[in-house]
PDB file of C-alpha atoms and ligand atoms in Angstrom:
ATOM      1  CA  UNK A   1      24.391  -6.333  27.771  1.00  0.00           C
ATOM      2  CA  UNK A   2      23.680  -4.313  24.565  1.00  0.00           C
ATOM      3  CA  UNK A   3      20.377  -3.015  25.053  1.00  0.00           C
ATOM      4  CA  UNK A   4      18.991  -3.905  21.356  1.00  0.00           C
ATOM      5  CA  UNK A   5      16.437  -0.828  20.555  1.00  0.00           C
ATOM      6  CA  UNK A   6      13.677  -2.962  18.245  1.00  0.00           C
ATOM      7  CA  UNK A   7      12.298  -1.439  15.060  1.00  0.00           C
ATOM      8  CA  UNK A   8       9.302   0.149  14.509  1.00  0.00           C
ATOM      9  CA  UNK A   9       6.493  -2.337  12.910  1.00  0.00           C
ATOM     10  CA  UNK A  10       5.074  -0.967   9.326  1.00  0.00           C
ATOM     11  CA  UNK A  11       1.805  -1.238   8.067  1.00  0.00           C
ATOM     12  CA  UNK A  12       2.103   0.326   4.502  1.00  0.00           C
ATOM     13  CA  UNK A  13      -1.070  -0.056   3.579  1.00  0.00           C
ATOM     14  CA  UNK A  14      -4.411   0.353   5.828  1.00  0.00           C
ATOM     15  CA  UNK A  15      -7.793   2.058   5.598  1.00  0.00           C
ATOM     16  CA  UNK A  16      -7.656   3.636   9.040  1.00  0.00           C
ATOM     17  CA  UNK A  17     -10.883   5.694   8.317  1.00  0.00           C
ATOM     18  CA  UNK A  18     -13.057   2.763   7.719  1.00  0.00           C
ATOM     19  CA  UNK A  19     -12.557   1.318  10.729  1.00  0.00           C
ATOM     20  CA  UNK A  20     -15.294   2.415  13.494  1.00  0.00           C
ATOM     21  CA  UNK A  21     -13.456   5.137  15.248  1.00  0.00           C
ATOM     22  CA  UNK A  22     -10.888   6.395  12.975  1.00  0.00           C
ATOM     23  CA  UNK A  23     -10.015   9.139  14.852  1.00  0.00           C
ATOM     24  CA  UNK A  24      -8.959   7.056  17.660  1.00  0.00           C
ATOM     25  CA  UNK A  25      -7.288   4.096  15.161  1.00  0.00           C
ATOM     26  CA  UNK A  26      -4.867   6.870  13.511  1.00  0.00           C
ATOM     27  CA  UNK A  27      -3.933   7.871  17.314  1.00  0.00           C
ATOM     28  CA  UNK A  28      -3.621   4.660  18.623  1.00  0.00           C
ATOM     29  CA  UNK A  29      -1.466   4.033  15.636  1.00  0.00           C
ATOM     30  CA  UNK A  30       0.834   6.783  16.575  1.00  0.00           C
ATOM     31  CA  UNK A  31       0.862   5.977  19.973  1.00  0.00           C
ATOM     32  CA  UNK A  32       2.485   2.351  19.174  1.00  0.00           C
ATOM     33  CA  UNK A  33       4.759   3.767  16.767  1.00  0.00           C
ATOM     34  CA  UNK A  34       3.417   1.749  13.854  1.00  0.00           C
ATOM     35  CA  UNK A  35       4.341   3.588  10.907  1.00  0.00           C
ATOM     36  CA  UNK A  36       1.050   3.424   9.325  1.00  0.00           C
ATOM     37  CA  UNK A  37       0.246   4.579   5.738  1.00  0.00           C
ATOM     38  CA  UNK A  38      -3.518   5.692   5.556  1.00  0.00           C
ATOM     39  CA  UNK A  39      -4.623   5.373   2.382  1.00  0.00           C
ATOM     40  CA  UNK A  40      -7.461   6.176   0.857  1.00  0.00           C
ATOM     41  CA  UNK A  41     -10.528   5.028  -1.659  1.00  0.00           C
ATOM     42  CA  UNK A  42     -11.794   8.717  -2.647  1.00  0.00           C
ATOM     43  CA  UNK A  43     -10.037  12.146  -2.559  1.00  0.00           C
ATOM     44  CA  UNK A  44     -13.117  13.441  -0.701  1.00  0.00           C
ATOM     45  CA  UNK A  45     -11.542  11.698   2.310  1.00  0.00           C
ATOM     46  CA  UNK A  46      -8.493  12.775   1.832  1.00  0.00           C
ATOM     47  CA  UNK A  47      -8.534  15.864   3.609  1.00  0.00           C
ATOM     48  CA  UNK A  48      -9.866  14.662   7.057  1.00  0.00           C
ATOM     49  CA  UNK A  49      -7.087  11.615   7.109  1.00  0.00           C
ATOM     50  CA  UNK A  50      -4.082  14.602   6.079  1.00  0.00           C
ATOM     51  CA  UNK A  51      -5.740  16.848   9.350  1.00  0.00           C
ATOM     52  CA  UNK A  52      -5.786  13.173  11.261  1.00  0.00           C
ATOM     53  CA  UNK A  53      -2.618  12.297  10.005  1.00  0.00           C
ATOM     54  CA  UNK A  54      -0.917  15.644   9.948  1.00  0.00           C
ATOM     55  CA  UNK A  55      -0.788  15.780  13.971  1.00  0.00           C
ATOM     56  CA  UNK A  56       1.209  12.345  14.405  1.00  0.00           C
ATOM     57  CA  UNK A  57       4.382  11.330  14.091  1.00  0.00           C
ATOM     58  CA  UNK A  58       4.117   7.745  12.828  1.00  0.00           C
ATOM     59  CA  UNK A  59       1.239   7.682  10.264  1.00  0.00           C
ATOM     60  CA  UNK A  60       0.943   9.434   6.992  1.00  0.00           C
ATOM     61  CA  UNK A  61      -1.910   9.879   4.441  1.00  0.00           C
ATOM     62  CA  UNK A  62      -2.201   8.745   1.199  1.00  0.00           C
ATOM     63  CA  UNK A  63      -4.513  10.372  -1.559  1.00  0.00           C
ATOM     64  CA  UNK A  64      -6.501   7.832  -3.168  1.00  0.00           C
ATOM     65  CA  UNK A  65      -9.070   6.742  -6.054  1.00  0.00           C
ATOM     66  CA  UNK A  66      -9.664   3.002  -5.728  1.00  0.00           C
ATOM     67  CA  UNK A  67     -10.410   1.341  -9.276  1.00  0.00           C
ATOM     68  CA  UNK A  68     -12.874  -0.354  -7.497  1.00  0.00           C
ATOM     69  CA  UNK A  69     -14.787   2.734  -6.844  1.00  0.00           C
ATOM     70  CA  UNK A  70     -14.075   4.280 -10.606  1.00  0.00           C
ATOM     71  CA  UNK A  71     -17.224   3.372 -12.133  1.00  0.00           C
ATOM     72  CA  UNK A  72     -19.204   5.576 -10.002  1.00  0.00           C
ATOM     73  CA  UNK A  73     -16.190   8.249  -8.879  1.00  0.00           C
ATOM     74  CA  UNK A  74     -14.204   8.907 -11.927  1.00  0.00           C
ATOM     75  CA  UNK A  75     -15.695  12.250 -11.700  1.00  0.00           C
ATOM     76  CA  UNK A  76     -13.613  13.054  -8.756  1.00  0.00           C
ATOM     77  CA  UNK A  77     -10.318  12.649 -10.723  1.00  0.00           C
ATOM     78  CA  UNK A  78      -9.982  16.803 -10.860  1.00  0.00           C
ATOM     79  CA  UNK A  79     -10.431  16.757  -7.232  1.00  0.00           C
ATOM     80  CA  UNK A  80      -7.542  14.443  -6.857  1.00  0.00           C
ATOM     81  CA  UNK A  81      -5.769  16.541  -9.390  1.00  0.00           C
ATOM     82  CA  UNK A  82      -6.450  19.350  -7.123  1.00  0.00           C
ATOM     83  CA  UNK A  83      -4.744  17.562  -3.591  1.00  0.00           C
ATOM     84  CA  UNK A  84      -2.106  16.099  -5.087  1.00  0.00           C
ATOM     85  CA  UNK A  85       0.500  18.811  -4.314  1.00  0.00           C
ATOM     86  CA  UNK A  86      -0.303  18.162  -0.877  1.00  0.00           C
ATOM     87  CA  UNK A  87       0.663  15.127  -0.292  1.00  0.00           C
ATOM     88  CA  UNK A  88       4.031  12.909  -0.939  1.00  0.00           C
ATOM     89  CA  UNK A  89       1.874   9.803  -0.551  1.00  0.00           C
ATOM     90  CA  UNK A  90      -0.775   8.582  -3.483  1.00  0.00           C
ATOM     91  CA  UNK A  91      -3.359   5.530  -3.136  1.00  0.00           C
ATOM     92  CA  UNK A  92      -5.060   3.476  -3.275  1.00  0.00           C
ATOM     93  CA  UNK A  93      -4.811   3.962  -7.180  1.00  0.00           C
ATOM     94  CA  UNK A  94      -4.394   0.851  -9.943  1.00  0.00           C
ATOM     95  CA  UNK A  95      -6.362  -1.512 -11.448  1.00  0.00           C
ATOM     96  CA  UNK A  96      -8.764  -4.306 -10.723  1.00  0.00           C
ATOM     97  CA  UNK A  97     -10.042  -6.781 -13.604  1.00  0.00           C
ATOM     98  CA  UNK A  98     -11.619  -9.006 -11.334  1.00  0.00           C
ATOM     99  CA  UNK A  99     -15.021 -10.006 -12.458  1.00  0.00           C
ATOM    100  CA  UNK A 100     -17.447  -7.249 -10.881  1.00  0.00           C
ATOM    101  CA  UNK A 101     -15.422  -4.480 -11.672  1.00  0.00           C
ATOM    102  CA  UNK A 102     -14.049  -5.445 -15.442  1.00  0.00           C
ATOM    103  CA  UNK A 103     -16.929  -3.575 -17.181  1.00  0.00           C
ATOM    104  CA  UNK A 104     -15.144  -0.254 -15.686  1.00  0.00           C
ATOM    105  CA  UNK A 105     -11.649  -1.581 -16.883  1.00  0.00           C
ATOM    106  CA  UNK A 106     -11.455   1.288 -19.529  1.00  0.00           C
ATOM    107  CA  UNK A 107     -12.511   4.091 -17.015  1.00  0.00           C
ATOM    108  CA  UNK A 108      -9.877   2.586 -14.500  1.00  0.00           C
ATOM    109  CA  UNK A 109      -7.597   2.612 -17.200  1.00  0.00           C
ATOM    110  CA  UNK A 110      -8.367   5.946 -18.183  1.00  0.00           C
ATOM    111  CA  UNK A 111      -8.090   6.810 -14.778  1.00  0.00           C
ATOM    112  CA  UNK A 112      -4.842   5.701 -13.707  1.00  0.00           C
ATOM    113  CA  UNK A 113      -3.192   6.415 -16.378  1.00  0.00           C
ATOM    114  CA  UNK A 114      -3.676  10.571 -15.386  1.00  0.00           C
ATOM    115  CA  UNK A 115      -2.979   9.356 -12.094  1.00  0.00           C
ATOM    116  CA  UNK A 116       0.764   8.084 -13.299  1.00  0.00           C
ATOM    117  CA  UNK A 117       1.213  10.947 -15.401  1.00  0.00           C
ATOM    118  CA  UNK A 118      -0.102  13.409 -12.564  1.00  0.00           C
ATOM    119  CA  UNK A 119       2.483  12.056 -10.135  1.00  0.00           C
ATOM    120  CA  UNK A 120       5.109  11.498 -12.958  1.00  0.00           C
ATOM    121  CA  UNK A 121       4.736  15.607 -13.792  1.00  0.00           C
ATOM    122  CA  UNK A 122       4.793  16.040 -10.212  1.00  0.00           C
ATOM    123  CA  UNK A 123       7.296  14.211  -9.353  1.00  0.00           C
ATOM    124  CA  UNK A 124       8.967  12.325  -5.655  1.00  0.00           C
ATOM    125  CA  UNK A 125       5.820  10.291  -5.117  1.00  0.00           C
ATOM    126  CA  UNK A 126       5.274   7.302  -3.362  1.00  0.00           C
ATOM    127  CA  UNK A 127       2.291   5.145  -4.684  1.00  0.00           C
ATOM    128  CA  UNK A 128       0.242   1.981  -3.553  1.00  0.00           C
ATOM    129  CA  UNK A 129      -0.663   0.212  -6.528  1.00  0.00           C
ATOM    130  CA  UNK A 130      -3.677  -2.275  -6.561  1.00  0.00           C
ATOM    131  CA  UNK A 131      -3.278  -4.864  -9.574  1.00  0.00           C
ATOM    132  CA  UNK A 132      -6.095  -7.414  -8.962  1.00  0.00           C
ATOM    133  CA  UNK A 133      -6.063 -10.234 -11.957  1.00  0.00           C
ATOM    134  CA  UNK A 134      -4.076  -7.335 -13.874  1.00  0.00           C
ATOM    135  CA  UNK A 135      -0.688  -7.007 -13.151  1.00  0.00           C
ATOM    136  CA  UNK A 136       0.616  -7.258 -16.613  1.00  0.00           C
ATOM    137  CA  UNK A 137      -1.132  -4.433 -17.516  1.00  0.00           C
ATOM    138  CA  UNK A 138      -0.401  -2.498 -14.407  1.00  0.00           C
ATOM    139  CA  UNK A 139       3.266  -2.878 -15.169  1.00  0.00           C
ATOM    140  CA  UNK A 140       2.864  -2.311 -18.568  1.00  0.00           C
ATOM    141  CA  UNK A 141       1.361   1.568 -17.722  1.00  0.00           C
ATOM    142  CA  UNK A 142       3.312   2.535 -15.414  1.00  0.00           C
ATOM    143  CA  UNK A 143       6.417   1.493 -17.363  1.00  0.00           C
ATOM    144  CA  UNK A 144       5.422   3.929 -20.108  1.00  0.00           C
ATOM    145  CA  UNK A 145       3.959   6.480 -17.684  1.00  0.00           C
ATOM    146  CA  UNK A 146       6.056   6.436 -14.387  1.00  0.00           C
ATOM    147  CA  UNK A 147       9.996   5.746 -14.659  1.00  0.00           C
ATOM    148  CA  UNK A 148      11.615   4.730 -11.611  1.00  0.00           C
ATOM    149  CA  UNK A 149      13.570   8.373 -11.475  1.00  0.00           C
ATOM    150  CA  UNK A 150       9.892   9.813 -11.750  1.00  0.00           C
ATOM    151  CA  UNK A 151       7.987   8.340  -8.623  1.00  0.00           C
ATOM    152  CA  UNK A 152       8.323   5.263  -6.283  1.00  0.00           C
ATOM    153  CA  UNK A 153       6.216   2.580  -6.741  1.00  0.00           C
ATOM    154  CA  UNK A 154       4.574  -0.389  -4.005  1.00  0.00           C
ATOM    155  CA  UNK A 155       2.807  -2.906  -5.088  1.00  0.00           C
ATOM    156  CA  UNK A 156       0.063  -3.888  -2.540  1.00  0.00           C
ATOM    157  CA  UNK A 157      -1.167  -7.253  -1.715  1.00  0.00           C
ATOM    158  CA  UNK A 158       0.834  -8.378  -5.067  1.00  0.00           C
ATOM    159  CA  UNK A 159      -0.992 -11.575  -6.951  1.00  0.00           C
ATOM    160  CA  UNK A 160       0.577 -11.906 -10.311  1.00  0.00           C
ATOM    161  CA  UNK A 161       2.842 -14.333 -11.364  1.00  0.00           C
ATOM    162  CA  UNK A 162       6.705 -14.766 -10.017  1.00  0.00           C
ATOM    163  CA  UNK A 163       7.714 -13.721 -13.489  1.00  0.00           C
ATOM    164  CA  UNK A 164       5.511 -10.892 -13.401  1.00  0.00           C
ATOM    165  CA  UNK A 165       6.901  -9.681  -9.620  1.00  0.00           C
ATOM    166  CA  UNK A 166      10.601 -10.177 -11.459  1.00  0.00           C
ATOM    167  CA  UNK A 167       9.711  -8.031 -13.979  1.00  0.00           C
ATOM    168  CA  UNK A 168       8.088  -5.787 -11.107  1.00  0.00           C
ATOM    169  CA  UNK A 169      11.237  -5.801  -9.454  1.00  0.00           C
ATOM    170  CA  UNK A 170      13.553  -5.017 -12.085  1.00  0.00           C
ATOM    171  CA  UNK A 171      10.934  -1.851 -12.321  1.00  0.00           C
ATOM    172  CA  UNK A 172      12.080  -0.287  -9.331  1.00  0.00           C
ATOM    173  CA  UNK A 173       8.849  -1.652  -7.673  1.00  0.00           C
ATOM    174  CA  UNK A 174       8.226  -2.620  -3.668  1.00  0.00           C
ATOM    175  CA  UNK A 175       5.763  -5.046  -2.551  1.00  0.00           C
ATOM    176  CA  UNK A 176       3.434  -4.657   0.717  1.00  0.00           C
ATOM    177  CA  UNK A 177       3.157  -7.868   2.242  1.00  0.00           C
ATOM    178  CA  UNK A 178       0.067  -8.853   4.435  1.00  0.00           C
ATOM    179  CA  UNK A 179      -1.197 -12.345   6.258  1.00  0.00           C
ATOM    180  CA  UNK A 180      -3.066 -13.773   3.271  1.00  0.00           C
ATOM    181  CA  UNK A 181      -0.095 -13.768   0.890  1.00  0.00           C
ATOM    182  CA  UNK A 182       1.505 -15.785   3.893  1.00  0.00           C
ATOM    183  CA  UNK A 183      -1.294 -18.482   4.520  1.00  0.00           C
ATOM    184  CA  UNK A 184      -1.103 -20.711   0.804  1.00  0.00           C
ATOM    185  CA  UNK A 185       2.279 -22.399  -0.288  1.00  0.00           C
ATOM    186  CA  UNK A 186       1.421 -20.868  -3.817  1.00  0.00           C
ATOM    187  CA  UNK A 187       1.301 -16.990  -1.952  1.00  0.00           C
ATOM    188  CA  UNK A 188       4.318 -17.917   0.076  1.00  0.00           C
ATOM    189  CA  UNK A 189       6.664 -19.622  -3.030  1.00  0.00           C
ATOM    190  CA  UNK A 190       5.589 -15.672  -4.259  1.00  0.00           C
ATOM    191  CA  UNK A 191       6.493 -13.742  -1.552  1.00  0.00           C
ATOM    192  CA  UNK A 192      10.398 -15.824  -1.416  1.00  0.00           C
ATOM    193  CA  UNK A 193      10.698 -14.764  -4.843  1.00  0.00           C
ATOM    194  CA  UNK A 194      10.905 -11.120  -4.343  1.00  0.00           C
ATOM    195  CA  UNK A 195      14.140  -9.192  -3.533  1.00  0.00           C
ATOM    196  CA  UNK A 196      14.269  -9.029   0.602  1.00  0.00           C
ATOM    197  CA  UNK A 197      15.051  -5.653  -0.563  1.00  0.00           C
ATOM    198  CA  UNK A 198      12.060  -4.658  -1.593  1.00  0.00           C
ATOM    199  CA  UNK A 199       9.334  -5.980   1.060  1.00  0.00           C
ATOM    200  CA  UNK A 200       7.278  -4.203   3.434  1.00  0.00           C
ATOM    201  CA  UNK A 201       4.159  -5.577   5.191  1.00  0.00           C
ATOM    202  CA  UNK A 202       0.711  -4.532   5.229  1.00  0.00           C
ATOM    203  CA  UNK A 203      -2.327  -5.051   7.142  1.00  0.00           C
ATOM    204  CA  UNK A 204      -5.038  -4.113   4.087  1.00  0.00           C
ATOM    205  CA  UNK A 205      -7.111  -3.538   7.217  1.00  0.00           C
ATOM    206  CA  UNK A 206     -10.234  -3.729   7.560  1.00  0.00           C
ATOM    207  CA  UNK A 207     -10.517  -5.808   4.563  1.00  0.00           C
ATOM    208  CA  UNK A 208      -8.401  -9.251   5.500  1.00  0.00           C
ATOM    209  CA  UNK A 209      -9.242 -11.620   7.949  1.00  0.00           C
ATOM    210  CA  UNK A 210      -7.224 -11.657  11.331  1.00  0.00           C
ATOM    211  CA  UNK A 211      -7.735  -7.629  11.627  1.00  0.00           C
ATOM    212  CA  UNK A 212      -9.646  -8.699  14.885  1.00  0.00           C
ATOM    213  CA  UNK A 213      -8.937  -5.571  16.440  1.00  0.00           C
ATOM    214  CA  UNK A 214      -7.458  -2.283  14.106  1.00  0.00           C
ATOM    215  CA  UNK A 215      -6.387  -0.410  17.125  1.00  0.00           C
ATOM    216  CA  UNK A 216      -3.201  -2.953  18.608  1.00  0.00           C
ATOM    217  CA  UNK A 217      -0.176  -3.023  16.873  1.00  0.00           C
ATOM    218  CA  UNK A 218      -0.514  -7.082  17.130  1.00  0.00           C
ATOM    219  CA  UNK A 219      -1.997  -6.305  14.455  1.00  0.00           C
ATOM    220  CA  UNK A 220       1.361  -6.256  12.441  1.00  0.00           C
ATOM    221  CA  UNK A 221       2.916  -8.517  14.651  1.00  0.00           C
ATOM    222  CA  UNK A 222       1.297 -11.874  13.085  1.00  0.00           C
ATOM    223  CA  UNK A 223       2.229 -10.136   9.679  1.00  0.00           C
ATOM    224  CA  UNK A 224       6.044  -9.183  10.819  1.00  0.00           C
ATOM    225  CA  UNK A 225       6.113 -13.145  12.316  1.00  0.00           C
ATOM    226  CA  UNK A 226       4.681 -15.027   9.690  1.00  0.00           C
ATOM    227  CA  UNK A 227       7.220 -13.025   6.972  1.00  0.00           C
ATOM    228  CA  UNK A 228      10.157 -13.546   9.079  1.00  0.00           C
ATOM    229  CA  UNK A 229       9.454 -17.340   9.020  1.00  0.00           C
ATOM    230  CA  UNK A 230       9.151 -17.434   5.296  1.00  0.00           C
ATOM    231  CA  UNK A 231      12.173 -16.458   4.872  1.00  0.00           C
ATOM    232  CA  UNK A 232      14.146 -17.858   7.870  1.00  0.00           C
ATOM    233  CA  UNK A 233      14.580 -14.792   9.687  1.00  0.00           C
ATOM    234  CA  UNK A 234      13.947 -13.680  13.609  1.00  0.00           C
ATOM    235  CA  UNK A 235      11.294 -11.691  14.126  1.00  0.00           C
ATOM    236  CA  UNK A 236      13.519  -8.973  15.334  1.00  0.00           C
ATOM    237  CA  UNK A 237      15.608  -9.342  12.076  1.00  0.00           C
ATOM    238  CA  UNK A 238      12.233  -9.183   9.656  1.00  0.00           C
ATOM    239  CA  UNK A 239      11.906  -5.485  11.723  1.00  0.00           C
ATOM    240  CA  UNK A 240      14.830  -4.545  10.946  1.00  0.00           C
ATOM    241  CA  UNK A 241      15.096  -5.741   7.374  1.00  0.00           C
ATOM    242  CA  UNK A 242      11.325  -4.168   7.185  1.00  0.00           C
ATOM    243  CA  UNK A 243      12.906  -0.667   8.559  1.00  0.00           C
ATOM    244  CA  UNK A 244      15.949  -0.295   6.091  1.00  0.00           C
ATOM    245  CA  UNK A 245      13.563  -1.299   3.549  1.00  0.00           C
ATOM    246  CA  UNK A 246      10.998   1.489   4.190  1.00  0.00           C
ATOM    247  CA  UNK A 247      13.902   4.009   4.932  1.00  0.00           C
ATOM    248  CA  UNK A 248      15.282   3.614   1.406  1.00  0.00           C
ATOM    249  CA  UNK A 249      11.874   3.384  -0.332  1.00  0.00           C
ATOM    250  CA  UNK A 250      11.384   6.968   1.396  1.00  0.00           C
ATOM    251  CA  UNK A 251      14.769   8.337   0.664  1.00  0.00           C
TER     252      UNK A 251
HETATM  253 MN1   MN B   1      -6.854  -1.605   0.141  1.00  0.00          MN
END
């Protein structure tokens, strides 16, 4: 008998530093092998999760400014400026035009739009793109801003329309999958519509429910489970389909 090695589980999107201990959630990470990237909502904490992240193997760090936080940390945009030759790895960065955070929707604009054009100059990054009740406009920037030669682009916890994650597709774009885009027939008629080529799960951790415990790669596992069943796969297979995916998102 073969002895089938299984692949790694992914969590491509995770706030390991808001979680209690994150010290001990990035090595617990590593430990499991879960290739984990750490993003994050300000650059000020991007240098603690690049020392964190720095000394494993499996998880990586992402530099961040989440339009969530613009209103009040727009100001830190030339300290993002100032990391971002440091790391391959950008997020979370976007949009979000959901009610409590539309009256910043020019600053975010404002914002991400030096953001594409930062990485674009830069060039051979990977981003995590939030597009809450946006993703029109999401697409529409970093069209103009960020060609797919230019930087790699994942959209996180995607909720636009199918035509919308066609369009996304045909863009180059991934998509990081987690448990809620799993749980409503609506969610999961989205997630079959994307190329099987361009998924990769998620955890969004701490912020979806399920996350019961941050520190076991179970964690994933529901995730990993619940996308292989959408689309009629083993669990083994989604790993492996996962995998290949990340490998050539990375290359
Ligand atoms: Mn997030």
């Amino acid at each position: 008998m073969i002895d089938r090695k299984t692949s790694p589980l992914v969590d491509f999107h995770c706030h390991l530093d808001l979680y209690p201990d994150h010290a001990a959630a990035v090595s617990q990470r590593d430990r499991e092998g879960v290739f984990t990237l750490a993003v994050t909502t300000t650059p000020k904490a991007f240098p603690r999760n690049k020392e964190l992240a720095d000394r494993t193997k499996h998880v990586r760090a992402a530099l961040g400014l989440h339009p969530q936080l613009v209103a009040e940390r727009s100001h830190e945009l030339p300290l993002w400026k100032e990391y971002l030759p440091s790391s391959r790895y950008v997020g979370e960065v976007g949009l979000d035009a959901g009610r409590r955070f539309y009256r910043s929707f020019d600053d975010q604009k404002a914002v991400f739009a030096e953001v594409l054009t930062s990485c674009a100059d830069a060039g051979n990054k990977v981003l995590s793109v939030h597009s809450v009740r946006c993703a029109k406009v999401v697409l529409d920037m970093i069209e103009a801003k960020l060609s797919p030669g230019a930087g790699r682009v994942v959209l996180h916890w995607f909720t636009g329309t199918p035509s919308e994650a066609r369009r996304a597709a045909e863009m180059g774009c991934y998509f990081s999958v987690n448990l809620a885009m799993l749980k409503t027939d609506k969610a999961r008629k989205l997630v079959l519509s994307l190329p099987r080529d361009r998924i990769l799960t998620e955890t969004d951790g701490p912020f979806t429910d399920g996350a019961t415990n941050p520190l076991r790669p179970s964690d994933l596992t529901p995730t990993r489970d619940g996308l292989a069943a959408a689309l009629a796969l083993d669990p083994d297979e989604a790993s492996d389909l996962i995998s290949a995916n990340l490998r050539a998102l990375l290359n």
